[in-house]
Structure formats: structure tokens, C-alpha cells
Amino acid sequence: MRVRIEDPADPRLDDVRDLNHSDNRPDLPGGKGLIVAEGPLVVSRLLASRFPVRTLVGFPSKLDAYLAEHEVPDDVDVYEVSREVLADAAGFDLHRGLLATAVRAPEPTVDDVLAKARTVVVLEGVGDHENIGALFRNAAGMGVDAVLFGNGCADPLYRRSVRVSMGHVLRTPFAHLEGTHTTWQRSLAQLRDAGYRLVSMTPAGEVTLAEALVDEAGAPWGKLALLVGGEGPGLTEHAMRATDARAMIPMAPGTDSLNVATSAAVAFYERDRSLRHRSV
Amino acid sequence: MRVRIEDPADPRLDDVRDLNHSDNRPDLPGGKGLIVAEGPLVVSRLLASRFPVRTLVGFPSKLDAYLAEHEVPDDVDVYEVSREVLADAAGFDLHRGLLATAVRAPEPTVDDVLAKARTVVVLEGVGDHENIGALFRNAAGMGVDAVLFGNGCADPLYRRSVRVSMGHVLRTPFAHLEGTHTTWQRSLAQLRDAGYRLVSMTPAGEVTLAEALVDEAGAPWGKLALLVGGEGPGLTEHAMRATDARAMIPMAPGTDSLNVATSAAVAFYERDRSLRHRSV
């Protein structure tokens, strides 16, 4: 039902209150915030996702335009607000004027994720929300089926990750591997048992990326897990030791390694390329 | 000579004053600001570049550490400042505590740039400073020799571009092609005359990137110019019509095109790959 709200202090706006600090919600399960989608594209991806949507909030004109073209389930509260009221509640000016919030649904299990995937990426120590978002955008764009989180990664459902991913964190399945920074690597055995070839991405790789993604006959690995570490430290030795190969993107001398989301994009591209062209 | 400055209003700090608005300097040639390098790595790249360095400014500890390991020419003014004095002059807190400034030297000509290059990237409508910086970082990392600017691009020497590029805008040669948004494309003839194969990057490409970068025998083009357009509109039809091929990065259905610096990185990777592996 669509309701106009004039008072920024109205408790019905609590889902979009103080959005710069909205990820800390001790009142919600897990103590984490709701999922917040901004703009029509990401709002639609949230509505189509596995996450139960609670509210849709927008300027009158933005709501009109959105609702004229999209179905919104009856159990979603729709709140019409002025730009000033929304800015006051959210804590800053949201010029896009359309937001939706959803509850964090439980993650699928690692087994569930692996059962339906051919290519997965495994992240370790990727602590930056923008990099996580960009990684999901690149993964979705180039046909990576799922994302697995090792230790030390940022929250993919944080508002900035959702935005930078263009909503792909809401669509691409992901799950967390258990363990601490020195034990999570053991769960990589689960991937090997499921038939995955494990390839570490590292500037100190022994083979080129193109070589690492095919077998000796030049055929692409049927199932592939690409491991990517955070910018700076990269993958731990412990993680790389649990993989089958260490692959590098060839770099010009005297330059710096690529941004983590960019090097992942190159790896995703090479994976897709190996499946299309079937030769190095 | 190293001088300690205690007064943020001291005119000797004018080169680092009000850095958030430092790109507009009517008193300087061209009306643009100085080049500002932040942090030891980028400061060193500035000192090694073709741009004449004017000042080195830093916290005492940062200057000590830097000068213990690096030569700085005698004609560079070295100013020691406290964190508070620098924050007051610059307009915000610069936690890295080390800055250098340089004069914008004239650009090389397009002919000069082309004479020494095998792979160049040509940008059109890339208006975002971060994307420009990331493009230079990726270009340098994967062996692209030069950057040419068509119409409508952001300033590569703006402070944020310098920072995001990790200083590679100071090392990789670049030049601007002449003309307005409807006439600059004519100067692409200059590239063709110089023997370059011209390839447009576009989601609506007729061939895959891998196919576009080799000839019919599978050999890489000797000289290659990759054209990349700004996020959103992409390349103009006018520009694409002046090229030999329109290449796409294969994308999963229902996803979005990649960020411009990311898709450029993939193209640079494929170019390097074609030169190494010499087959599709």
C-alpha cells in the first residue's frame, strides 16, 4: 500500500534511517543491517532476488515512474516522501530518489553453490566494499556462477557493495567457507572433492593465466575455482599451497599489480575465452 | 633546500593550497593547476618524469624517510610542515604526509607518440578522472605504449587521475587528437596512415575481441589502436565507422557492460596475449 509520509521522524522510515551507519543494527538478526537497493535497476534486481523485500521508498515522481512499469508485491510497504524528508531521515541527499530494503536471507550452503556451478571465484582478504561490488559485477558479466568467501572479506550485502555491483550481489549465489585466517584453507578440499581445478591468481605465478586454465591437451578444465587475494598482501601462502597452480597475468616490467577486481575480470575473461576457443 | 614552514598562510605553500580546487589556476599557463603527486611511490615517479618538479612538501618524518633513500634535485624547494599546517593550507587532512608538485610540460605530438608505439589506446568521452587514472594504470601494466585522447575526456593530470593511475599518467606518453566531437574522428586517418589497425571496443561488436586482434592467419596486428568510449554512451558511431573492426567482450545474458577501465584492461590483456601466444 502506498502511503505519504511527511515527518522524517516517522518510525515507518526506520528502514532507511541514517544510511551511512545502517550496517550496524543490533536489533536485527546477526546484528547487521538490511539490504538497501538504490535506483530502479538495482531495486528491480532486489525484487527479483531471494531476499524478502520490506519497503519501497521514493519521491512521488520516481515512485510513479517505477510503479507504472513494475509489479511490486502487496506485502511491500510503499512510502512516498519528499526529497527533504528522505534526506533528513537517511542523513544525506539521495538524488536517485528510489530505495528498497530487504531482509538478509540465510546463505545457501557451499555444497548447494558448488552443485550448480562450473566456474567459481574464491576470495581471501578482500576487505574493500567497492572491490567486492566490482568483483560481483565482473563475475556476473563474464559468466562466473558463484562467489565463495574465505577469511577476511568485506560484507557483500553492505550498501556500497550492492550499489557498485549494480545489484549482482543479489543475483549471483555466494557462500562463506568456514574457518579462521589459518584454517579456512582446509575447506578448499571440499572444492577439490567436488572436481574443481583450483588456480591461485598471483603476480608471482609460475605459469601464465592462459596456460593455467587448460589441461595439457589444451582443453579447459570442466570445473574451475579461481582464487583471488586482497590488494596488497594477495593470497596467503597457506591458501596457494592448497591449489593446483599459481597463475599470473603477464605484466610489463616496473609496473604495479592490477586492482583486485580488475585482475579478477581478466581471469574471468580468460576462463570464458578458454571455454569458447578451446586452445591456448 | 629544506625549510621549515610554521604559517599555513605562507606564500611558499601556495603550490599545495586548497587542493580540492587546485585544478583551476588562471595564473598558470593554460589556466590549469600544477601536477600534484601524493605518497612516496608517485612522488618518485613525478621526479623521474618529463615534468619539471617545483616543490616537495612533507611532514618531518616523511621527508626524513624519503630523502634518506631518494635524490632530489637542488632546484626543488623542500618544505617541512606539521600535519596541522599542511591540512590548513591544503584544505583537508593529507595523512600520507608527502606531496610534490610539478609544472605541466607541453605534450608530445601525435606523430612523436605513434613513432615509438606498437599498441595505443584511443579514448573518446571518458569524462571521469578515476576511470582515466585506472586506464593508465592498466595500460602501463599490460604493455600499452601510449594513450591518445579524442574529444570529451577528463584531464589525465588532474590530482585524482594522477593518484588512481599510481603515477602512470606521468610515465606513459599521451597526446590529444584535434577536433570537436564531430570532427576529431578524422584524425584517426593519421593512425591508419601510420600502419595501425583500428579496433573499436563496443558491446555491440561484430566479432569477439580475440578474433579482432589477429589477422586471418591468426597473427597479431603489428600496430594496434584500441578505441574505447565513455561509460554509458560508449564510442560514437562516427568514431566506430572510422575503424577496421568492432570488437566485443563476450558477456553473459542479462548483465551490464563492464566499467570502461575494466573492459580496457581486458582488451589490453588480449593484446598482450595475442603477442605472446600468436593464436586465437
Coordinates of C-alpha atoms in Angstrom, one line a residue:
Chain A
M1 CA 0.0 0.0 0.0
R2 CA 1.3 3.5 -0.9
V3 CA 1.4 6.0 2.0
R4 CA 2.7 9.5 2.0
I5 CA 5.0 10.3 4.9
E6 CA 5.6 14.0 5.9
D7 CA 7.6 13.6 9.1
P8 CA 11.2 12.4 8.8
A9 CA 11.0 11.0 12.4
D10 CA 8.1 8.7 11.4
P11 CA 9.1 5.2 12.6
R12 CA 7.9 3.7 9.3
L13 CA 11.1 5.3 7.8
D14 CA 13.4 3.4 10.2
D15 CA 14.5 1.1 7.4
V16 CA 16.1 4.0 5.5
R17 CA 17.3 5.9 8.6
D18 CA 20.9 7.1 9.0
L19 CA 22.0 5.1 6.0
N20 CA 25.7 5.9 6.4
H21 CA 25.6 3.8 9.6
S22 CA 22.9 1.4 8.7
D23 CA 25.1 -1.7 8.6
N24 CA 25.1 -1.9 12.4
R25 CA 21.7 -3.0 13.6
P26 CA 21.8 -4.9 16.9
D27 CA 18.0 -5.2 16.7
L28 CA 18.2 -7.3 13.5
P29 CA 19.3 -11.0 13.2
G30 CA 23.1 -11.2 13.0
G31 CA 23.4 -7.6 14.1
K32 CA 23.8 -6.5 10.5
G33 CA 21.7 -4.0 8.5
L34 CA 19.0 -4.5 6.0
I35 CA 19.9 -4.8 2.3
V36 CA 19.5 -1.4 0.7
A37 CA 19.0 -1.1 -3.1
E38 CA 19.2 2.3 -4.8
G39 CA 17.8 3.3 -8.2
P40 CA 15.3 1.5 -10.4
L41 CA 17.7 -1.1 -11.9
V42 CA 19.0 -2.3 -8.5
V43 CA 15.6 -2.1 -6.9
S44 CA 14.3 -4.4 -9.6
R45 CA 17.1 -6.8 -9.0
L46 CA 16.3 -6.8 -5.3
L47 CA 12.6 -7.5 -6.0
A48 CA 13.6 -10.4 -8.3
S49 CA 16.1 -11.8 -5.7
R50 CA 15.8 -14.4 -2.9
F51 CA 15.8 -11.6 -0.3
P52 CA 12.4 -10.7 1.2
V53 CA 11.7 -7.0 0.4
R54 CA 10.2 -4.9 3.2
T55 CA 9.9 -1.4 1.9
L56 CA 10.0 0.7 -1.3
V57 CA 10.6 4.4 -0.6
G58 CA 10.8 7.2 -3.1
F59 CA 10.0 10.7 -4.3
P60 CA 6.5 10.9 -5.8
S61 CA 7.7 11.2 -9.4
K62 CA 10.2 8.4 -9.0
L63 CA 7.6 6.1 -7.5
D64 CA 5.1 6.9 -10.2
A65 CA 7.6 6.1 -12.9
Y66 CA 8.7 2.9 -11.3
L67 CA 5.3 1.6 -10.4
A68 CA 4.0 2.3 -13.9
E69 CA 6.4 -0.3 -15.3
H70 CA 7.0 -2.8 -12.5
E71 CA 4.9 -5.1 -10.3
V72 CA 5.5 -4.8 -6.6
P73 CA 4.2 -7.5 -4.2
D74 CA 1.3 -6.4 -1.9
D75 CA 3.3 -7.1 1.2
V76 CA 5.9 -4.4 0.4
D77 CA 5.2 -1.1 2.1
V78 CA 5.5 1.7 -0.3
Y79 CA 6.3 5.1 1.2
E80 CA 6.1 8.4 -0.7
V81 CA 8.4 11.1 0.6
S82 CA 9.8 14.5 -0.5
R83 CA 13.5 14.9 -1.2
E84 CA 13.8 16.9 2.0
V85 CA 12.1 14.3 4.2
L86 CA 14.2 11.4 2.7
A87 CA 17.4 13.4 3.1
D88 CA 16.5 14.1 6.7
A89 CA 15.8 10.5 7.5
A90 CA 18.7 9.0 5.6
G91 CA 21.2 11.5 6.7
F92 CA 22.2 12.7 3.2
D93 CA 20.7 13.7 -0.1
L94 CA 19.7 10.7 -2.1
H95 CA 19.3 12.2 -5.5
R96 CA 18.2 9.0 -7.2
G97 CA 15.0 9.2 -5.1
L98 CA 14.2 5.5 -5.1
L99 CA 15.2 2.9 -2.5
A100 CA 14.1 -0.6 -1.5
T101 CA 15.1 -2.5 1.6
A102 CA 15.1 -6.3 2.2
V103 CA 15.9 -8.8 4.9
R104 CA 19.1 -10.8 4.8
A105 CA 18.1 -14.3 3.9
P106 CA 20.2 -17.2 5.0
E107 CA 23.1 -18.1 2.7
P108 CA 23.0 -21.2 0.6
T109 CA 25.5 -23.9 1.7
V110 CA 28.8 -24.3 0.0
D111 CA 27.6 -27.7 -1.3
D112 CA 24.5 -26.1 -2.8
V113 CA 26.6 -23.4 -4.5
L114 CA 29.1 -25.9 -5.9
A115 CA 26.4 -28.3 -7.2
K116 CA 25.1 -25.8 -9.7
A117 CA 28.4 -24.2 -10.7
R118 CA 31.0 -24.7 -13.4
T119 CA 33.2 -21.6 -12.6
V120 CA 33.5 -20.1 -9.1
V121 CA 35.8 -17.5 -7.6
V122 CA 37.1 -17.8 -4.1
L123 CA 38.1 -14.6 -2.3
E124 CA 40.6 -14.2 0.6
G125 CA 41.2 -10.9 2.4
V126 CA 39.3 -8.7 0.0
G127 CA 38.3 -6.1 2.6
D128 CA 37.0 -3.3 0.5
H129 CA 33.3 -3.0 -0.2
E130 CA 33.8 -1.4 -3.6
N131 CA 36.2 -4.1 -4.7
I132 CA 33.7 -6.8 -3.6
G133 CA 31.0 -5.0 -5.6
A134 CA 33.1 -4.6 -8.7
L135 CA 34.1 -8.3 -8.4
F136 CA 30.5 -9.4 -8.4
R137 CA 29.7 -7.1 -11.4
N138 CA 32.6 -8.6 -13.3
A139 CA 31.8 -12.2 -12.3
A140 CA 28.2 -11.8 -13.5
G141 CA 29.2 -10.2 -16.7
M142 CA 31.6 -12.9 -17.7
G143 CA 29.7 -16.0 -16.6
V144 CA 31.2 -16.9 -13.2
D145 CA 28.5 -18.9 -11.5
A146 CA 29.2 -18.3 -7.8
V147 CA 31.4 -16.5 -5.3
L148 CA 32.9 -18.2 -2.2
F149 CA 34.3 -16.2 0.7
G150 CA 37.4 -17.3 2.5
N151 CA 38.6 -15.4 5.6
G152 CA 38.8 -11.6 5.9
C153 CA 36.4 -10.3 3.3
A154 CA 34.1 -7.4 3.4
D155 CA 30.3 -7.9 3.5
P156 CA 28.9 -8.3 0.0
L157 CA 25.5 -7.1 1.2
Y158 CA 26.7 -3.8 2.5
R159 CA 25.1 -0.8 0.8
R160 CA 28.1 0.3 -1.2
S161 CA 28.8 -3.3 -2.4
V162 CA 25.3 -3.6 -3.6
R163 CA 25.5 -0.3 -5.5
V164 CA 28.9 -0.9 -7.1
S165 CA 27.9 -4.5 -8.1
M166 CA 24.8 -3.0 -9.8
G167 CA 22.8 -5.4 -7.8
H168 CA 24.7 -8.6 -8.9
V169 CA 25.4 -9.5 -5.3
L170 CA 21.7 -10.1 -5.1
R171 CA 21.7 -12.5 -8.1
T172 CA 25.0 -14.4 -8.1
P173 CA 25.0 -17.1 -5.4
F174 CA 27.6 -16.8 -2.7
A175 CA 28.6 -18.6 0.5
H176 CA 31.2 -18.4 3.2
L177 CA 33.9 -21.1 3.7
E178 CA 34.3 -21.8 7.4
G179 CA 37.5 -21.2 9.4
T180 CA 39.9 -18.6 10.7
H181 CA 42.6 -17.0 8.6
T182 CA 44.8 -20.0 9.1
T183 CA 42.2 -22.8 8.9
W184 CA 39.7 -21.7 6.2
Q185 CA 42.0 -23.0 3.6
R186 CA 41.2 -26.6 4.7
S187 CA 37.7 -26.2 3.2
L188 CA 39.3 -25.9 -0.2
A189 CA 39.5 -29.7 -0.1
Q190 CA 35.7 -29.6 -0.4
L191 CA 36.1 -28.0 -3.8
R192 CA 38.7 -30.5 -4.9
D193 CA 36.5 -33.3 -3.8
A194 CA 33.7 -31.8 -6.0
G195 CA 36.0 -32.0 -9.0
Y196 CA 37.2 -28.4 -9.2
R197 CA 40.6 -27.4 -10.5
L198 CA 42.0 -24.8 -8.1
V199 CA 44.0 -21.9 -9.5
S200 CA 45.6 -19.1 -7.5
M201 CA 45.9 -15.7 -9.1
T202 CA 49.2 -14.2 -8.0
P203 CA 51.8 -11.8 -9.5
A204 CA 54.4 -14.4 -8.6
G205 CA 52.7 -17.1 -10.6
E206 CA 54.7 -20.0 -12.2
V207 CA 52.5 -20.1 -15.3
T208 CA 50.5 -17.6 -17.3
L209 CA 46.8 -17.4 -16.7
A210 CA 46.2 -18.7 -20.2
E211 CA 48.3 -21.8 -19.5
A212 CA 46.8 -22.4 -16.1
L213 CA 43.2 -22.6 -17.3
V214 CA 43.6 -25.5 -19.7
D215 CA 45.0 -29.1 -19.3
E216 CA 47.9 -30.5 -21.2
A217 CA 45.8 -31.1 -24.3
G218 CA 44.7 -27.5 -24.3
A219 CA 41.2 -28.3 -23.1
P220 CA 39.6 -26.1 -20.5
W221 CA 39.0 -27.5 -17.0
G222 CA 35.5 -28.7 -16.6
K223 CA 35.1 -27.1 -13.2
L224 CA 37.3 -24.3 -12.2
A225 CA 37.8 -22.3 -8.9
L226 CA 39.8 -19.1 -9.3
L227 CA 41.4 -17.9 -6.0
V228 CA 42.0 -14.1 -5.7
G229 CA 43.5 -12.3 -2.7
G230 CA 43.2 -8.8 -1.4
E231 CA 45.1 -5.9 -2.8
G232 CA 48.5 -5.6 -1.2
P233 CA 49.1 -8.9 0.6
G234 CA 47.3 -11.0 -2.1
L235 CA 46.6 -14.7 -1.3
T236 CA 48.2 -16.3 1.8
E237 CA 50.9 -18.9 1.1
H238 CA 48.7 -21.2 3.0
A239 CA 45.8 -20.8 0.5
M240 CA 48.1 -21.0 -2.5
R241 CA 49.6 -24.3 -1.3
A242 CA 46.1 -25.8 -1.3
T243 CA 45.7 -25.1 -5.0
D244 CA 46.8 -26.9 -8.2
A245 CA 48.5 -24.0 -9.9
R246 CA 49.7 -20.4 -9.4
A247 CA 48.8 -18.2 -12.4
M248 CA 50.0 -14.8 -13.2
I249 CA 48.7 -12.1 -15.6
P250 CA 51.9 -11.2 -17.5
M251 CA 52.8 -7.6 -16.5
A252 CA 55.2 -5.0 -18.0
P253 CA 58.4 -4.6 -16.0
G254 CA 58.4 -1.8 -13.5
T255 CA 54.6 -1.6 -13.2
D256 CA 52.2 -2.4 -10.4
S257 CA 49.9 -5.3 -10.0
L258 CA 46.3 -4.7 -11.1
N259 CA 43.5 -3.8 -8.9
V260 CA 41.9 -7.0 -7.4
A261 CA 38.6 -6.6 -9.2
T262 CA 40.4 -5.8 -12.5
S263 CA 42.7 -8.8 -12.3
A264 CA 39.7 -11.0 -11.4
A265 CA 38.0 -9.6 -14.5
V266 CA 40.9 -10.6 -16.7
A267 CA 40.9 -14.1 -15.1
F268 CA 37.1 -14.4 -15.7
Y269 CA 37.6 -13.3 -19.3
E270 CA 40.3 -15.9 -19.9
R271 CA 38.1 -18.6 -18.4
D272 CA 35.2 -17.6 -20.7
R273 CA 37.7 -17.4 -23.6
S274 CA 39.0 -20.9 -22.9
L275 CA 35.5 -22.3 -23.0
R276 CA 34.8 -20.6 -26.3
H277 CA 38.0 -21.1 -28.2
R278 CA 39.4 -24.3 -26.6
S279 CA 43.0 -23.6 -27.2
V280 CA 45.8 -21.5 -25.7
Chain B
M1 CA 67.0 23.5 0.3
R2 CA 64.9 22.2 3.2
V3 CA 62.9 24.9 5.0
R4 CA 60.5 24.6 7.9
I5 CA 57.2 26.5 7.5
E6 CA 55.0 27.2 10.5
D7 CA 52.5 29.5 9.0
P8 CA 49.8 27.9 6.7
A9 CA 49.3 31.3 5.0
D10 CA 53.0 31.4 3.9
P11 CA 53.0 32.0 0.2
R12 CA 55.6 29.3 -0.3
L13 CA 52.8 26.8 0.4
D14 CA 50.7 28.2 -2.5
D15 CA 51.5 25.2 -4.7
V16 CA 49.7 22.9 -2.2
R17 CA 46.9 25.4 -1.2
D18 CA 43.2 24.5 -1.5
L19 CA 44.0 21.2 -3.2
N20 CA 40.3 20.3 -3.8
H21 CA 40.1 23.3 -6.1
S22 CA 43.7 23.3 -7.3
D23 CA 42.9 22.5 -10.9
N24 CA 41.7 26.0 -11.7
R25 CA 44.7 28.3 -11.7
P26 CA 44.2 31.3 -14.0
D27 CA 47.6 32.5 -13.0
L28 CA 49.3 29.4 -14.6
P29 CA 49.8 28.7 -18.4
G30 CA 46.6 27.1 -19.8
G31 CA 44.7 28.1 -16.7
K32 CA 45.1 24.6 -15.2
G33 CA 46.7 23.6 -12.0
L34 CA 50.1 22.1 -11.2
I35 CA 50.6 18.4 -11.2
V36 CA 50.3 17.1 -7.6
A37 CA 51.8 13.7 -6.6
E38 CA 50.9 12.1 -3.3
G39 CA 52.9 9.5 -1.4
P40 CA 56.5 8.3 -1.9
L41 CA 55.8 6.0 -5.0
V42 CA 54.0 8.6 -7.0
V43 CA 56.4 11.4 -5.9
S44 CA 59.3 9.3 -7.2
R45 CA 57.5 8.8 -10.5
L46 CA 57.0 12.5 -10.8
L47 CA 60.7 13.2 -10.1
A48 CA 61.6 10.7 -12.8
S49 CA 59.1 12.1 -15.3
R50 CA 59.4 14.8 -18.0
F51 CA 57.5 17.3 -15.8
P52 CA 59.7 19.9 -14.0
V53 CA 59.2 19.5 -10.2
R54 CA 58.8 22.7 -8.2
T55 CA 58.2 21.7 -4.6
L56 CA 58.4 18.7 -2.2
V57 CA 56.3 19.2 0.9
G58 CA 56.0 16.8 3.8
F59 CA 55.8 16.0 7.5
P60 CA 59.3 15.9 9.1
S61 CA 59.3 12.2 9.5
K62 CA 58.0 11.5 6.0
L63 CA 60.6 13.9 4.5
D64 CA 63.4 12.2 6.5
A65 CA 62.4 8.8 5.3
Y66 CA 62.0 9.9 1.7
L67 CA 65.2 11.9 1.5
A68 CA 67.2 9.1 3.1
E69 CA 66.5 6.9 0.1
H70 CA 66.0 9.3 -2.9
E71 CA 67.9 12.0 -4.7
V72 CA 66.0 15.3 -5.1
P73 CA 67.5 17.9 -7.5
D74 CA 68.8 21.1 -5.9
D75 CA 66.3 23.3 -7.7
V76 CA 63.3 21.6 -5.9
D77 CA 62.1 23.6 -2.9
V78 CA 61.7 21.2 0.1
Y79 CA 59.2 22.4 2.7
E80 CA 58.8 20.7 6.1
V81 CA 55.4 21.2 7.7
S82 CA 53.4 19.8 10.5
R83 CA 50.2 17.8 9.8
E84 CA 48.1 20.7 11.0
V85 CA 49.9 23.3 8.9
L86 CA 49.5 21.1 5.8
A87 CA 45.9 20.4 6.5
D88 CA 45.2 24.1 6.9
A89 CA 46.9 25.0 3.7
A90 CA 45.6 22.1 1.6
G91 CA 42.1 22.3 2.9
F92 CA 41.9 18.8 4.3
D93 CA 44.0 16.2 6.1
L94 CA 46.7 14.6 3.9
H95 CA 47.5 11.6 6.0
R96 CA 50.2 10.4 3.6
G97 CA 52.2 13.5 4.5
L98 CA 54.3 13.7 1.4
L99 CA 53.5 15.7 -1.7
A100 CA 55.3 17.0 -4.8
T101 CA 54.2 19.5 -7.4
A102 CA 55.3 20.0 -11.0
V103 CA 54.7 22.2 -13.9
R104 CA 52.6 20.9 -16.9
A105 CA 55.1 20.4 -19.7
P106 CA 53.9 20.6 -23.3
E107 CA 52.5 17.3 -24.7
P108 CA 54.4 15.3 -27.3
T109 CA 52.9 15.5 -30.8
V110 CA 50.7 12.6 -32.0
D111 CA 53.4 11.8 -34.5
D112 CA 56.0 11.5 -31.8
V113 CA 53.8 9.3 -29.8
L114 CA 53.0 7.0 -32.7
A115 CA 56.6 6.8 -33.9
K116 CA 57.6 4.9 -30.8
A117 CA 54.5 2.8 -30.1
R118 CA 53.2 -0.6 -31.1
T119 CA 50.0 -0.6 -29.1
V120 CA 48.0 2.5 -28.3
V121 CA 44.6 3.2 -26.8
V122 CA 42.4 6.0 -28.1
L123 CA 39.7 7.4 -25.7
E124 CA 36.5 9.2 -26.5
G125 CA 34.2 10.7 -24.0
V126 CA 35.9 9.2 -20.9
G127 CA 34.9 12.1 -18.6
D128 CA 35.7 10.6 -15.2
H129 CA 39.1 11.2 -13.6
E130 CA 39.2 7.9 -11.7
N131 CA 38.5 6.0 -14.9
I132 CA 41.2 7.9 -16.7
G133 CA 43.6 7.1 -13.9
A134 CA 42.6 3.4 -13.8
L135 CA 43.0 3.2 -17.6
F136 CA 46.6 4.5 -17.4
R137 CA 47.4 2.0 -14.6
N138 CA 46.0 -0.8 -16.6
A139 CA 47.7 0.4 -19.8
A140 CA 51.1 0.6 -18.2
G141 CA 50.7 -2.8 -16.5
M142 CA 49.9 -4.6 -19.7
G143 CA 52.4 -3.0 -22.1
V144 CA 50.3 -0.4 -23.9
D145 CA 52.7 2.2 -25.2
A146 CA 50.7 5.4 -25.4
V147 CA 47.3 7.0 -24.8
L148 CA 45.6 9.2 -27.3
F149 CA 42.7 11.4 -26.4
G150 CA 39.8 12.1 -28.6
N151 CA 37.0 14.5 -27.8
G152 CA 35.4 14.8 -24.4
C153 CA 37.9 13.3 -22.0
A154 CA 38.8 14.3 -18.5
D155 CA 42.3 15.7 -17.7
P156 CA 44.8 13.0 -17.1
L157 CA 47.0 15.3 -15.0
Y158 CA 44.2 16.2 -12.5
R159 CA 45.2 15.2 -9.0
R160 CA 42.8 12.3 -8.7
S161 CA 43.8 10.8 -12.1
V162 CA 47.4 11.0 -11.0
R163 CA 46.7 9.2 -7.8
V164 CA 44.4 6.5 -9.2
S165 CA 46.9 5.8 -12.0
M166 CA 49.6 5.3 -9.4
G167 CA 51.7 7.9 -11.3
H168 CA 51.5 6.2 -14.6
V169 CA 50.0 9.2 -16.3
L170 CA 53.4 10.7 -15.6
R171 CA 55.2 7.9 -17.4
T172 CA 53.0 6.7 -20.3
P173 CA 53.2 9.2 -23.2
F174 CA 49.9 10.7 -24.2
A175 CA 48.6 13.3 -26.7
H176 CA 45.3 14.9 -27.7
L177 CA 43.9 14.4 -31.2
E178 CA 42.5 17.6 -32.6
G179 CA 38.9 18.4 -33.4
T180 CA 35.4 18.7 -31.9
H181 CA 33.1 15.9 -31.0
T182 CA 32.1 15.5 -34.7
T183 CA 35.5 16.2 -36.3
W184 CA 38.2 14.6 -34.1
Q185 CA 37.5 11.2 -35.7
R186 CA 39.1 12.5 -38.9
S187 CA 42.5 12.4 -37.2
L188 CA 42.1 8.7 -36.9
A189 CA 43.3 8.7 -40.5
Q190 CA 46.7 9.7 -39.2
L191 CA 46.8 6.4 -37.3
R192 CA 45.8 4.4 -40.3
D193 CA 48.5 6.1 -42.4
A194 CA 51.0 5.2 -39.7
G195 CA 50.1 1.5 -40.2
Y196 CA 47.8 1.0 -37.2
R197 CA 44.9 -1.5 -37.2
L198 CA 42.0 0.4 -35.6
V199 CA 39.7 -1.7 -33.4
S200 CA 36.6 -0.3 -31.6
M201 CA 35.6 -1.8 -28.3
T202 CA 31.8 -2.0 -28.1
P203 CA 29.2 -4.2 -26.5
A204 CA 27.6 -4.3 -30.0
G205 CA 30.7 -5.7 -31.6
E206 CA 30.5 -7.9 -34.7
V207 CA 33.4 -10.1 -33.7
T208 CA 34.9 -11.2 -30.3
L209 CA 37.9 -9.3 -29.0
A210 CA 40.1 -12.4 -29.5
E211 CA 39.1 -12.5 -33.2
A212 CA 39.6 -8.8 -33.8
L213 CA 43.1 -8.6 -32.6
V214 CA 44.6 -11.1 -35.1
D215 CA 44.6 -11.3 -38.9
E216 CA 43.2 -14.1 -41.0
A217 CA 46.2 -16.2 -40.4
G218 CA 45.9 -15.8 -36.6
A219 CA 48.9 -13.4 -36.4
P220 CA 48.6 -10.3 -34.2
W221 CA 48.5 -7.0 -35.9
G222 CA 51.9 -5.3 -35.9
K223 CA 50.5 -2.0 -34.8
L224 CA 47.2 -1.8 -33.0
A225 CA 45.0 1.1 -31.8
L226 CA 42.2 0.1 -29.4
L227 CA 39.3 2.6 -29.3
V228 CA 37.4 2.9 -26.0
G229 CA 34.3 5.1 -25.3
G230 CA 33.0 6.5 -22.1
E231 CA 30.7 4.5 -19.8
G232 CA 27.1 4.8 -20.9
P233 CA 27.2 6.2 -24.4
G234 CA 30.3 4.3 -25.4
L235 CA 32.0 5.3 -28.7
T236 CA 30.2 7.5 -31.2
E237 CA 29.0 5.8 -34.4
H238 CA 31.2 8.4 -36.1
A239 CA 34.3 7.1 -34.4
M240 CA 33.5 3.4 -34.9
R241 CA 32.9 4.0 -38.6
A242 CA 36.5 5.2 -38.9
T243 CA 37.8 1.9 -37.5
D244 CA 38.5 -1.5 -39.1
A245 CA 36.6 -3.7 -36.8
R246 CA 34.1 -3.6 -33.9
A247 CA 35.0 -6.0 -31.1
M248 CA 33.1 -7.1 -28.1
I249 CA 34.0 -8.8 -24.9
P250 CA 31.5 -11.7 -24.8
M251 CA 29.1 -11.1 -21.9
A252 CA 26.6 -13.3 -20.0
P253 CA 23.0 -12.5 -21.0
G254 CA 21.1 -10.1 -18.8
T255 CA 24.2 -8.5 -17.4
D256 CA 25.7 -5.0 -17.8
S257 CA 28.7 -3.9 -19.8
L258 CA 31.9 -3.6 -17.8
N259 CA 33.3 -0.5 -16.4
V260 CA 35.4 1.4 -19.1
A261 CA 38.7 0.9 -17.4
T262 CA 37.9 -2.8 -16.8
S263 CA 36.9 -3.5 -20.3
A264 CA 40.0 -1.7 -21.5
A265 CA 42.1 -3.9 -19.2
V266 CA 40.6 -7.0 -20.8
A267 CA 41.4 -5.6 -24.2
F268 CA 45.0 -4.8 -23.2
Y269 CA 45.3 -8.3 -21.8
E270 CA 44.1 -9.9 -25.0
R271 CA 46.5 -7.7 -27.0
D272 CA 49.4 -8.8 -24.8
R273 CA 48.1 -12.4 -25.1
S274 CA 48.0 -12.3 -28.9
L275 CA 51.6 -11.2 -29.0
R276 CA 52.7 -14.0 -26.6
H277 CA 50.7 -16.9 -27.9
R278 CA 50.1 -16.0 -31.5
S279 CA 46.9 -17.9 -32.0
V280 CA 43.2 -17.4 -31.2

